[in-house]
Every structure is written in C-alpha cells, then in structure tokens.
mmCIF file of C-alpha atoms in Angstrom:
data_model
loop_
_atom_site.group_PDB
_atom_site.id
_atom_site.type_symbol
_atom_site.label_atom_id
_atom_site.label_comp_id
_atom_site.label_asym_id
_atom_site.label_seq_id
_atom_site.Cartn_x
_atom_site.Cartn_y
_atom_site.Cartn_z
ATOM 1 C CA MET A 198 -4.662 -11.315 4.231
ATOM 2 C CA GLU A 199 -2.573 -12.716 1.437
ATOM 3 C CA ALA A 200 -0.948 -16.066 0.799
ATOM 4 C CA LEU A 201 2.697 -15.973 -0.240
ATOM 5 C CA GLU A 202 4.910 -18.846 -1.261
ATOM 6 C CA ILE A 203 8.556 -18.376 -0.360
ATOM 7 C CA GLN A 204 11.015 -21.197 -0.988
ATOM 8 C CA LYS A 205 8.174 -23.736 -1.324
ATOM 9 C CA VAL A 206 6.639 -22.718 2.015
ATOM 10 C CA ARG A 207 3.242 -21.026 2.028
ATOM 11 C CA TYR A 208 2.654 -18.130 4.443
ATOM 12 C CA VAL A 209 -0.605 -16.327 5.151
ATOM 13 C CA LEU A 210 0.172 -12.758 6.195
ATOM 14 C CA PRO A 211 -1.642 -9.451 6.458
ATOM 15 C CA SER A 212 -1.530 -7.613 3.135
ATOM 16 C CA GLY A 213 1.503 -5.364 2.904
ATOM 17 C CA THR A 214 3.647 -7.137 5.499
ATOM 18 C CA LYS A 215 7.309 -6.375 4.874
ATOM 19 C CA ILE A 216 9.502 -9.417 4.300
ATOM 20 C CA SER A 217 13.284 -9.500 4.405
ATOM 21 C CA LYS A 218 15.850 -12.174 3.740
ATOM 22 C CA ARG A 219 19.356 -12.046 5.166
ATOM 23 C CA ALA A 220 21.886 -14.826 5.060
ATOM 24 C CA GLY A 221 19.156 -17.255 4.018
ATOM 25 C CA VAL A 222 16.882 -16.381 6.941
ATOM 26 C CA ILE A 223 13.441 -15.025 6.103
ATOM 27 C CA THR A 224 11.893 -12.615 8.593
ATOM 28 C CA PHE A 225 8.606 -10.753 8.663
ATOM 29 C CA GLU A 226 7.971 -7.455 10.353
ATOM 30 C CA GLY A 227 6.347 -7.782 13.742
ATOM 31 C CA ALA A 228 2.744 -6.954 14.539
ATOM 32 C CA GLY A 229 3.780 -3.741 16.288
ATOM 33 C CA GLU A 230 5.756 -2.508 13.297
ATOM 34 C CA TYR A 231 2.954 -3.442 10.914
ATOM 35 C CA THR A 232 0.210 -1.735 12.899
ATOM 36 C CA ALA A 233 2.327 1.400 13.359
ATOM 37 C CA ARG A 234 3.228 1.635 9.673
ATOM 38 C CA ARG A 235 -0.112 0.857 8.023
ATOM 39 C CA PRO A 236 -2.123 3.911 9.204
ATOM 40 C CA ALA A 237 0.662 6.210 7.995
ATOM 41 C CA GLU A 238 0.670 4.497 4.596
ATOM 42 C CA MET A 239 -3.110 4.625 4.374
ATOM 43 C CA GLY A 240 -3.045 8.338 5.211
ATOM 44 C CA ARG A 241 -0.492 8.939 2.461
ATOM 45 C CA ARG A 242 -2.566 6.973 -0.052
ATOM 46 C CA LEU A 243 -5.701 8.879 0.935
ATOM 47 C CA LYS A 244 -3.929 12.211 0.443
ATOM 48 C CA GLU A 245 -2.665 11.096 -2.999
ATOM 49 C CA SER A 246 -6.203 10.048 -3.961
ATOM 50 C CA GLU A 247 -7.581 13.398 -2.848
ATOM 51 C CA ILE A 248 -5.010 15.222 -4.972
ATOM 52 C CA LYS A 249 -5.875 13.087 -8.012
ATOM 53 C CA PHE A 250 -9.571 13.691 -7.448
ATOM 54 C CA GLU A 251 -9.008 17.462 -7.258
ATOM 55 C CA ARG A 252 -7.061 17.367 -10.528
ATOM 56 C CA LEU A 253 -9.849 15.417 -12.217
ATOM 57 C CA GLU A 254 -12.393 17.931 -10.931
ATOM 58 C CA GLU A 255 -10.299 20.779 -12.357
ATOM 59 C CA LEU A 256 -10.061 19.043 -15.731
ATOM 60 C CA ARG A 257 -13.790 18.400 -15.791
ATOM 61 C CA ASN A 258 -14.517 22.016 -14.954
ATOM 62 C CA ARG A 259 -12.189 23.226 -17.725
ATOM 63 C CA GLU A 260 -13.935 20.985 -20.234
ATOM 64 C CA ARG A 261 -17.298 22.468 -19.269
ATOM 65 C CA GLU A 262 -16.109 26.019 -19.949
#
C-alpha cells in the first residue's frame, strides 16, 4: 500500500495502481484491472532479474578464468 497526495487529498492505494486524470477528474484503475495486470508485471520483472543474474554469473565465471 502507498499513500499518495493528489490535489491536497490523500489516497491510500495498492502499490502500482494506475492513476489517470482527464478533464479534471481523477480516476484509479479498478480492482479487476489491477489484479489482472500485477501478475504479468511481476512475471516480467522476475524474468528481467533472472537475465541480470545470469549475466552476473557469466561475468563472475570469466573473472575466475
């Protein structure tokens, strides 16, 4: 959860909630959108971390040679 202040109003929202503002109206993505999007983002981040880890392993192995 994170606390955000938008136009002097404080909101407590799940971390990563998308916020949009159109014609002065602030909207937040719905719970369904959030829960559908988050696992996909977490999967992408995990894959990126795995790739970085593999690169670090390769560098470490090269240094040992």
